[in-house]
Structures are given as structure tokens and as C-alpha cells.
Amino acid sequence: MTLKIGVLVSGSGSNLQAIIDNIEEGKIKAEIAVVISNVSGVYALERAKRHNINTEVINHRDFKSREDFDRKLVEILKSYNVELVVMAGFLRVITKVLLDAFPMRVMNIHPALLPAFPGLHVQKQALDYGVKFAGCTVHFADEGVDSGPIIIQGIVPVLDNDTDETLSQRILKVEHRIYPMAIKLYSEGRIKVSGRKVYIDPPLKIEEGSFLTNPPVDI
Ligand code: GAR
């Protein structure tokens, strides 16, 4: 069975593109049934159209409350028989209305190593804090902001001369690897959730003694 995905976007859609490419290359057995943007004219919509994917624009400003907006999202997602909702640069806080309609079936990507730096402008926050590693997180959405069970994380070093832009680009490259991977695992039924913990079944091996340091340790 091919998993039907609904992708929610607000901007450039480079994560959407990575998901489309992996599906087209046959690496993920899924189909993007619809791409929904809360902002009209964004590049993500162009990307979808170029690949003959259905698009919808729902302007959140047309709704009285977050719940009303989410009810419309649910109506559209259900009309396309969506099974998994993928937030890819969707810059809206979602409510119980969407979560209850898709329990443990809403994923989000965030450009930080959660639980550090939830919220907005997080690459700058990481730089200002002086962390030596930054990264990105794919997680199931819950009612909090960037707070649900973590599926996969990727890390990148922070360099002395990094700017917000260079660090964001380095993180984005990893986002384009981990989001398709999370969706692939989900489509294969390999993601198990127990409380806050997410397990991959059967597990993927990671070298137990592996580690990275920044700066490199040379003694
Ligand atoms: C990505 O970096 C994504 O992690 C971030 O927005 C960017 C969207 O890029 N999402 C958030 O900050 C959500 N809290 P894209 O539109 O090119 O995929």
C-alpha cells in the first residue's frame, strides 16, 4: 500500500523538494496527495505544481481562531485521504483539532537539536549561545511548541566564522536527509512510540562508541 501524505508549507519548500525527490527516486513508497500552504505565492507551491502535485492555499487570516483554521486543514486533508501529515517549514502553531484528527500522524522538522532552542530564529540563538554543535530534529507534533517525541536528529559543527545564513544552510542540508528518512521509516511501519520514546523496529545499528567533538580532540 502506498502511504498518502499531506505536506504543510509556508515558504521555500526545500524540504518538500527533498521528499518529492526521494519519492520519485523510489526510495520512499509514498505519494504526496496534497501540498497545503497558509501563504499564497510561496515557492513551495511552484515546486509542487512542477511535479503535478495538488495544491491548496488556506490563509490563516481568514479564520477567527487557530482551531477554525485547523478544522479547515483537517477537512482538506481528509478529502485527499491523507494518512500522514508532514509539516515542512509550516510556520503555524497547530491545535488539538489537527492532532486529534491525526493522532501520532503529524510530523514536524525543526532546525535545532531539541529540546534546545524551540521556537523561531533558532540558528541565531544557537550561534549567540556559542554552542559547538547545532542540527535538526524530526519529531511527532504535540500540543506544545516543537516538543513532541523525537524520531531522528542530525548534527553539524558550528564554525567560528559562521553567520546565521551559513549555519542555516549547513543544517538545511541535513534536514533534506533526515526528513525523507523519517517518512520512509514511517511508511514501512517501523516507527514505534512509547511515551516520549520513539523506536525503530527492527533497529538501525549505530556504532556504540561513536562520537564527534568540536573542536577535534587530538590527544
Ligand atoms: C527549515 O529550516 C525548517 O526546519 C524550518 O523552516 C525551514 C523551512 O525551509 N522550520 C521551522 O523553523 C519550524 N519551527 P524549507 O521551506 O526550505 O523547507
Coordinates of C-alpha atoms and ligand atoms in Angstrom, one line a residue:
M1 CA 0.0 0.0 0.0
T2 CA 1.2 3.5 -0.8
L3 CA 1.2 5.9 2.1
K4 CA -0.7 9.1 1.3
I5 CA 1.0 12.2 2.6
G6 CA -0.3 15.8 3.1
V7 CA 2.6 18.3 3.3
L8 CA 2.0 21.7 5.1
V9 CA 4.3 24.5 4.0
S10 CA 4.7 28.3 4.4
G11 CA 7.8 29.1 2.4
S12 CA 10.5 28.0 0.1
G13 CA 9.8 24.3 0.3
S14 CA 13.3 22.8 0.1
N15 CA 12.3 20.1 2.5
L16 CA 9.2 19.4 0.4
Q17 CA 11.6 19.1 -2.6
A18 CA 13.8 16.6 -0.8
I19 CA 10.7 14.5 0.0
I20 CA 9.4 14.7 -3.6
D21 CA 12.9 13.7 -5.0
N22 CA 13.1 10.7 -2.7
I23 CA 9.6 9.5 -3.6
E24 CA 10.4 10.0 -7.4
E25 CA 13.6 8.0 -7.0
G26 CA 11.6 5.2 -5.5
K27 CA 13.3 5.4 -2.1
I28 CA 10.1 6.1 -0.2
K29 CA 6.9 4.2 -1.0
A30 CA 4.5 7.2 -0.6
E31 CA 2.5 9.7 -2.6
I32 CA 2.1 13.3 -1.8
A33 CA -1.7 13.7 -2.1
V34 CA -1.7 17.4 -1.4
V35 CA 0.5 20.4 -0.5
I36 CA -1.2 23.0 1.6
S37 CA 0.2 26.5 2.2
N38 CA -1.1 29.1 4.6
V39 CA 0.7 31.7 2.4
S40 CA -0.1 32.3 -1.2
G41 CA 2.6 32.7 -3.9
V42 CA 5.3 30.8 -2.0
Y43 CA 7.9 28.8 -3.9
A44 CA 6.8 25.6 -2.3
L45 CA 3.6 25.8 -4.3
E46 CA 5.6 26.2 -7.5
R47 CA 7.7 23.1 -6.6
A48 CA 4.5 21.1 -6.1
K49 CA 2.9 22.2 -9.3
R50 CA 6.0 21.3 -11.3
H51 CA 5.6 17.8 -10.1
N52 CA 1.9 17.7 -10.8
I53 CA 1.0 17.6 -7.1
N54 CA -2.3 19.0 -5.9
T55 CA -2.0 22.4 -4.1
E56 CA -4.3 24.3 -1.8
V57 CA -3.9 27.7 -0.2
I58 CA -5.7 28.4 3.1
N59 CA -4.9 31.8 4.6
H60 CA -4.9 31.6 8.3
R61 CA -6.0 35.2 8.5
D62 CA -9.4 34.2 7.0
F63 CA -10.2 32.3 10.3
K64 CA -11.3 33.6 13.7
S65 CA -9.3 31.1 15.7
R66 CA -6.4 28.6 15.3
E67 CA -9.0 25.9 15.9
D68 CA -11.2 27.1 13.0
F69 CA -8.1 27.2 10.7
D70 CA -7.2 23.6 11.8
R71 CA -10.7 22.4 11.1
K72 CA -10.4 23.6 7.5
L73 CA -6.9 21.9 7.3
V74 CA -8.5 18.6 8.5
E75 CA -11.4 18.9 6.1
I76 CA -9.0 19.3 3.1
L77 CA -6.5 16.6 4.3
K78 CA -9.3 14.1 4.8
S79 CA -10.8 14.9 1.4
Y80 CA -7.5 13.8 -0.1
N81 CA -7.4 10.6 2.2
V82 CA -4.2 11.7 3.8
E83 CA -2.7 9.3 6.3
L84 CA 0.4 11.2 7.4
V85 CA 0.7 15.0 7.8
V86 CA 4.2 16.4 7.2
M87 CA 4.9 19.9 8.4
A88 CA 7.8 21.2 6.2
G89 CA 8.6 24.7 7.1
F90 CA 5.0 25.3 8.2
L91 CA 5.2 28.3 10.5
R92 CA 2.0 27.9 12.4
V93 CA 1.2 26.5 15.8
I94 CA -1.2 23.7 15.4
T95 CA -4.0 22.7 17.8
K96 CA -5.7 19.7 19.3
V97 CA -8.2 19.8 16.4
L98 CA -5.5 18.7 13.9
L99 CA -3.7 16.4 16.4
D100 CA -6.9 14.6 17.3
A101 CA -7.8 14.0 13.7
F102 CA -4.3 12.6 13.0
P103 CA -3.1 11.0 16.3
M104 CA 0.7 10.4 16.2
R105 CA 0.4 11.1 12.5
V106 CA 1.7 14.6 12.3
M107 CA 5.4 15.1 11.8
N108 CA 7.5 18.3 12.1
I109 CA 11.0 19.3 11.3
H110 CA 12.8 21.9 13.4
P111 CA 16.3 23.4 12.7
A112 CA 17.7 22.8 16.2
L113 CA 18.7 20.0 18.4
L114 CA 15.6 19.8 20.5
P115 CA 14.9 20.3 23.4
A116 CA 17.4 23.1 22.9
F117 CA 16.2 26.2 21.0
P118 CA 12.5 25.6 20.3
G119 CA 10.6 28.4 18.6
L120 CA 11.8 30.9 16.0
H121 CA 15.2 32.2 14.8
V122 CA 16.8 29.3 16.4
Q123 CA 20.0 29.1 14.3
K124 CA 20.8 32.7 15.5
Q125 CA 20.0 31.7 19.1
A126 CA 22.4 28.7 18.8
L127 CA 25.2 31.0 17.4
D128 CA 24.6 33.6 20.1
Y129 CA 24.7 30.9 22.8
G130 CA 28.1 29.7 21.5
V131 CA 27.2 26.0 21.1
K132 CA 29.8 23.9 19.3
F133 CA 27.2 21.7 17.5
A134 CA 23.8 22.6 16.0
G135 CA 21.4 20.5 14.0
C136 CA 17.9 19.5 13.2
T137 CA 15.1 17.3 14.6
V138 CA 12.2 15.4 13.1
H139 CA 9.6 14.7 15.7
F140 CA 5.9 13.9 16.1
A141 CA 3.9 17.1 16.8
D142 CA 2.1 17.5 20.0
E143 CA 0.3 20.5 21.6
G144 CA 3.5 22.2 22.7
V145 CA 5.9 24.2 20.5
D146 CA 8.5 21.8 19.0
S147 CA 8.0 19.4 21.9
G148 CA 6.7 16.0 20.7
P149 CA 8.5 12.6 20.6
I150 CA 11.8 12.7 18.7
I151 CA 12.2 10.4 15.7
I152 CA 15.6 11.4 14.3
Q153 CA 18.2 14.1 14.8
G154 CA 21.2 15.2 12.7
I155 CA 24.1 17.3 13.9
V156 CA 26.5 19.7 12.2
P157 CA 29.5 21.6 13.7
V158 CA 29.3 25.3 14.3
L159 CA 32.3 27.1 12.8
D160 CA 34.0 30.2 14.2
N161 CA 33.1 32.3 11.2
D162 CA 29.5 31.1 10.9
T163 CA 26.7 33.5 10.2
D164 CA 23.1 32.8 10.7
E165 CA 22.9 32.1 6.9
T166 CA 25.9 29.7 6.6
L167 CA 24.8 27.8 9.7
S168 CA 21.2 27.6 8.4
Q169 CA 22.4 26.3 5.1
R170 CA 24.6 23.6 6.7
I171 CA 21.6 22.5 8.9
L172 CA 19.2 22.5 5.9
K173 CA 21.4 20.0 4.0
V174 CA 21.0 17.6 6.9
E175 CA 17.2 18.3 7.1
H176 CA 17.0 17.1 3.5
R177 CA 18.5 13.8 4.6
I178 CA 16.6 13.1 7.8
Y179 CA 13.1 14.1 6.9
P180 CA 12.9 11.7 3.9
M181 CA 14.4 9.0 6.2
A182 CA 11.8 9.6 8.9
I183 CA 9.0 9.4 6.3
K184 CA 10.5 6.2 4.8
L185 CA 10.6 4.5 8.2
Y186 CA 7.0 5.6 8.9
S187 CA 5.9 4.3 5.5
E188 CA 7.4 0.9 6.3
G189 CA 5.6 0.8 9.6
R190 CA 8.9 0.7 11.5
I191 CA 8.3 3.6 13.9
K192 CA 7.0 2.6 17.4
V193 CA 6.2 5.2 20.0
S194 CA 6.2 4.5 23.7
G195 CA 5.5 7.7 25.8
R196 CA 8.2 10.2 24.7
K197 CA 10.4 7.5 23.2
V198 CA 10.5 6.5 19.6
Y199 CA 12.0 3.2 18.5
I200 CA 12.8 1.9 15.0
D201 CA 11.8 -1.7 14.6
P202 CA 13.9 -3.6 13.6
P203 CA 16.5 -1.2 15.0
L204 CA 19.1 0.5 12.8
K205 CA 22.6 0.0 14.2
I206 CA 24.7 2.9 15.3
E207 CA 28.3 2.3 16.5
E208 CA 28.1 2.3 20.2
G209 CA 31.4 4.0 20.8
S210 CA 31.0 6.6 18.1
F211 CA 31.2 10.3 19.0
L212 CA 32.1 13.7 17.5
T213 CA 33.8 16.6 19.2
N214 CA 34.2 20.2 18.1
P215 CA 37.0 21.3 18.2
P216 CA 38.5 17.9 17.3
V217 CA 40.4 16.1 20.1
D218 CA 44.0 15.4 19.0
I219 CA 45.4 14.0 22.2
Ligands
GAR1 C1 13.5 24.7 7.6 O1 14.8 25.0 8.1 C2 12.7 24.1 8.8 O2 13.4 23.3 9.7 C3 12.2 25.4 9.4 O3 11.9 26.2 8.4 C4 12.7 25.9 7.3 C5 11.9 25.7 6.0 O4 12.7 25.6 4.9 N1 11.1 25.1 10.3 C6 10.9 25.7 11.4 O5 11.6 26.6 11.9 C7 9.6 25.3 12.2 N2 9.8 25.6 13.6 P1 12.0 25.0 3.6 O6 10.7 25.7 3.3 O7 13.1 25.3 2.5 O8 11.8 23.5 3.7

